[in-house]
């Protein structure tokens, strides 16, 4: 896993640096698919599942992003995955749904710095600046499906499958070097 850690992460963002890529701490990840009345799931999760694609909700360490009309990505502490699975399983008979643990499938890269949004454009055709702070999107980064979370104006998280992480990280590192060279 050390190969995924960018060479730009040894210290806090250096004076004058334009962007940094780092590997986030592991999180539990669940993909939820459900339709109809979501009240029971909302009660179990302790939050209202966002109804609009790209919207996020958070409560008590659980963060949810709406990826589609009936699909959500849940990020939560790894030790809470089993608790949430068991709570949702208790609803299955009266509210069919799918809840899949994909915790081992992905890693999260953190992209931050004054030119972080610009750095992401090297692999993402989407208008990064058009994504409001506090929202997220499923998108493509150099033809790799990723989930992009915008936490602050210059702070993003990029969920990428493990098998594609070296490729995406390599592109981002190259982009960091190119942006740094422009600043000289």
PDB file of C-alpha atoms in Angstrom, residues 2-102:
ATOM      1  CA  UNK A   2       2.956   2.361   0.489  1.00  0.00           C
ATOM      2  CA  UNK A   3       3.262   2.682  -3.280  1.00  0.00           C
ATOM      3  CA  UNK A   4      -0.040   4.559  -3.242  1.00  0.00           C
ATOM      4  CA  UNK A   5       1.195   7.226  -0.861  1.00  0.00           C
ATOM      5  CA  UNK A   6       2.228  10.217  -2.904  1.00  0.00           C
ATOM      6  CA  UNK A   7       5.719  11.563  -2.602  1.00  0.00           C
ATOM      7  CA  UNK A   8       3.964  14.858  -1.834  1.00  0.00           C
ATOM      8  CA  UNK A   9       2.647  13.682   1.548  1.00  0.00           C
ATOM      9  CA  UNK A  10       5.756  13.600   3.716  1.00  0.00           C
ATOM     10  CA  UNK A  11       4.857  16.913   5.370  1.00  0.00           C
ATOM     11  CA  UNK A  12       2.048  19.418   5.506  1.00  0.00           C
ATOM     12  CA  UNK A  13       1.503  21.352   2.287  1.00  0.00           C
ATOM     13  CA  UNK A  14       4.791  23.159   1.785  1.00  0.00           C
ATOM     14  CA  UNK A  15       4.957  26.935   1.503  1.00  0.00           C
ATOM     15  CA  UNK A  16       4.193  27.790  -2.117  1.00  0.00           C
ATOM     16  CA  UNK A  17       3.033  24.289  -3.032  1.00  0.00           C
ATOM     17  CA  UNK A  18       0.008  24.205  -5.311  1.00  0.00           C
ATOM     18  CA  UNK A  19      -1.485  20.796  -4.502  1.00  0.00           C
ATOM     19  CA  UNK A  20      -0.911  17.654  -2.520  1.00  0.00           C
ATOM     20  CA  UNK A  21      -2.162  14.082  -2.869  1.00  0.00           C
ATOM     21  CA  UNK A  22      -2.323  11.800   0.150  1.00  0.00           C
ATOM     22  CA  UNK A  23      -3.874   8.515   1.147  1.00  0.00           C
ATOM     23  CA  UNK A  24      -6.786   8.852   3.590  1.00  0.00           C
ATOM     24  CA  UNK A  25      -7.275   6.559   6.566  1.00  0.00           C
ATOM     25  CA  UNK A  26      -9.369   3.473   5.793  1.00  0.00           C
ATOM     26  CA  UNK A  27     -13.133   3.799   6.156  1.00  0.00           C
ATOM     27  CA  UNK A  28     -15.970   1.333   6.095  1.00  0.00           C
ATOM     28  CA  UNK A  29     -17.896   1.541   2.823  1.00  0.00           C
ATOM     29  CA  UNK A  30     -21.377   0.261   2.185  1.00  0.00           C
ATOM     30  CA  UNK A  31     -23.390   0.583  -1.014  1.00  0.00           C
ATOM     31  CA  UNK A  32     -27.107   0.843  -0.329  1.00  0.00           C
ATOM     32  CA  UNK A  33     -29.799   0.316  -2.973  1.00  0.00           C
ATOM     33  CA  UNK A  34     -33.421   0.893  -1.961  1.00  0.00           C
ATOM     34  CA  UNK A  35     -36.708   2.208  -3.349  1.00  0.00           C
ATOM     35  CA  UNK A  36     -40.010   3.383  -2.012  1.00  0.00           C
ATOM     36  CA  UNK A  37     -40.567   4.671   1.497  1.00  0.00           C
ATOM     37  CA  UNK A  38     -37.132   5.096   3.059  1.00  0.00           C
ATOM     38  CA  UNK A  39     -38.384   6.073   6.533  1.00  0.00           C
ATOM     39  CA  UNK A  40     -37.338   2.777   8.153  1.00  0.00           C
ATOM     40  CA  UNK A  41     -33.837   2.954   6.670  1.00  0.00           C
ATOM     41  CA  UNK A  42     -33.554   6.607   7.665  1.00  0.00           C
ATOM     42  CA  UNK A  43     -34.478   5.687  11.238  1.00  0.00           C
ATOM     43  CA  UNK A  44     -31.917   2.871  11.403  1.00  0.00           C
ATOM     44  CA  UNK A  45     -29.174   5.048   9.894  1.00  0.00           C
ATOM     45  CA  UNK A  46     -29.989   8.059  12.041  1.00  0.00           C
ATOM     46  CA  UNK A  47     -30.239  10.449   9.114  1.00  0.00           C
ATOM     47  CA  UNK A  48     -32.399  11.164   6.087  1.00  0.00           C
ATOM     48  CA  UNK A  49     -30.961   9.610   2.953  1.00  0.00           C
ATOM     49  CA  UNK A  50     -30.439  12.454   0.471  1.00  0.00           C
ATOM     50  CA  UNK A  51     -32.906  12.308  -2.417  1.00  0.00           C
ATOM     51  CA  UNK A  52     -30.928  14.319  -4.973  1.00  0.00           C
ATOM     52  CA  UNK A  53     -27.932  12.897  -6.833  1.00  0.00           C
ATOM     53  CA  UNK A  54     -24.765  14.506  -5.517  1.00  0.00           C
ATOM     54  CA  UNK A  55     -26.268  15.513  -2.168  1.00  0.00           C
ATOM     55  CA  UNK A  56     -24.649  14.378   1.073  1.00  0.00           C
ATOM     56  CA  UNK A  57     -25.859  13.827   4.612  1.00  0.00           C
ATOM     57  CA  UNK A  58     -23.908  13.075   7.777  1.00  0.00           C
ATOM     58  CA  UNK A  59     -24.606  12.115  11.374  1.00  0.00           C
ATOM     59  CA  UNK A  60     -22.723  10.344  14.163  1.00  0.00           C
ATOM     60  CA  UNK A  61     -19.714   9.342  12.056  1.00  0.00           C
ATOM     61  CA  UNK A  62     -21.827   8.185   9.096  1.00  0.00           C
ATOM     62  CA  UNK A  63     -21.511  10.063   5.813  1.00  0.00           C
ATOM     63  CA  UNK A  64     -23.833   9.319   2.898  1.00  0.00           C
ATOM     64  CA  UNK A  65     -23.642  10.428  -0.742  1.00  0.00           C
ATOM     65  CA  UNK A  66     -26.541   9.948  -3.163  1.00  0.00           C
ATOM     66  CA  UNK A  67     -25.125   8.356  -6.321  1.00  0.00           C
ATOM     67  CA  UNK A  68     -28.382   7.638  -8.132  1.00  0.00           C
ATOM     68  CA  UNK A  69     -32.164   7.669  -7.708  1.00  0.00           C
ATOM     69  CA  UNK A  70     -31.963   4.558  -5.526  1.00  0.00           C
ATOM     70  CA  UNK A  71     -28.260   4.285  -4.670  1.00  0.00           C
ATOM     71  CA  UNK A  72     -26.099   5.675  -1.869  1.00  0.00           C
ATOM     72  CA  UNK A  73     -22.464   5.309  -0.808  1.00  0.00           C
ATOM     73  CA  UNK A  74     -22.027   5.165   2.959  1.00  0.00           C
ATOM     74  CA  UNK A  75     -18.719   5.978   4.647  1.00  0.00           C
ATOM     75  CA  UNK A  76     -18.475   5.055   8.325  1.00  0.00           C
ATOM     76  CA  UNK A  77     -15.938   3.945  10.911  1.00  0.00           C
ATOM     77  CA  UNK A  78     -14.767   0.425  10.022  1.00  0.00           C
ATOM     78  CA  UNK A  79     -15.919  -0.972  13.368  1.00  0.00           C
ATOM     79  CA  UNK A  80     -19.490   0.182  12.657  1.00  0.00           C
ATOM     80  CA  UNK A  81     -19.966  -1.705   9.367  1.00  0.00           C
ATOM     81  CA  UNK A  82     -21.319  -4.844  11.064  1.00  0.00           C
ATOM     82  CA  UNK A  83     -23.632  -2.816  13.298  1.00  0.00           C
ATOM     83  CA  UNK A  84     -25.190  -1.002  10.339  1.00  0.00           C
ATOM     84  CA  UNK A  85     -25.460  -4.235   8.341  1.00  0.00           C
ATOM     85  CA  UNK A  86     -27.256  -5.993  11.198  1.00  0.00           C
ATOM     86  CA  UNK A  87     -29.621  -3.063  11.769  1.00  0.00           C
ATOM     87  CA  UNK A  88     -30.537  -2.886   8.091  1.00  0.00           C
ATOM     88  CA  UNK A  89     -30.885  -6.677   7.809  1.00  0.00           C
ATOM     89  CA  UNK A  90     -33.605  -6.515  10.453  1.00  0.00           C
ATOM     90  CA  UNK A  91     -35.639  -4.404   8.007  1.00  0.00           C
ATOM     91  CA  UNK A  92     -35.284  -6.727   5.027  1.00  0.00           C
ATOM     92  CA  UNK A  93     -38.638  -8.526   5.393  1.00  0.00           C
ATOM     93  CA  UNK A  94     -40.700  -5.354   5.358  1.00  0.00           C
ATOM     94  CA  UNK A  95     -38.404  -3.134   3.288  1.00  0.00           C
ATOM     95  CA  UNK A  96     -36.335  -5.057   0.715  1.00  0.00           C
ATOM     96  CA  UNK A  97     -33.028  -3.419  -0.094  1.00  0.00           C
ATOM     97  CA  UNK A  98     -29.437  -4.249  -0.927  1.00  0.00           C
ATOM     98  CA  UNK A  99     -26.569  -3.326   1.391  1.00  0.00           C
ATOM     99  CA  UNK A 100     -23.133  -4.464   0.240  1.00  0.00           C
ATOM    100  CA  UNK A 101     -19.857  -4.049   2.109  1.00  0.00           C
ATOM    101  CA  UNK A 102     -17.287  -2.735  -0.384  1.00  0.00           C
TER     102      UNK A 102
END
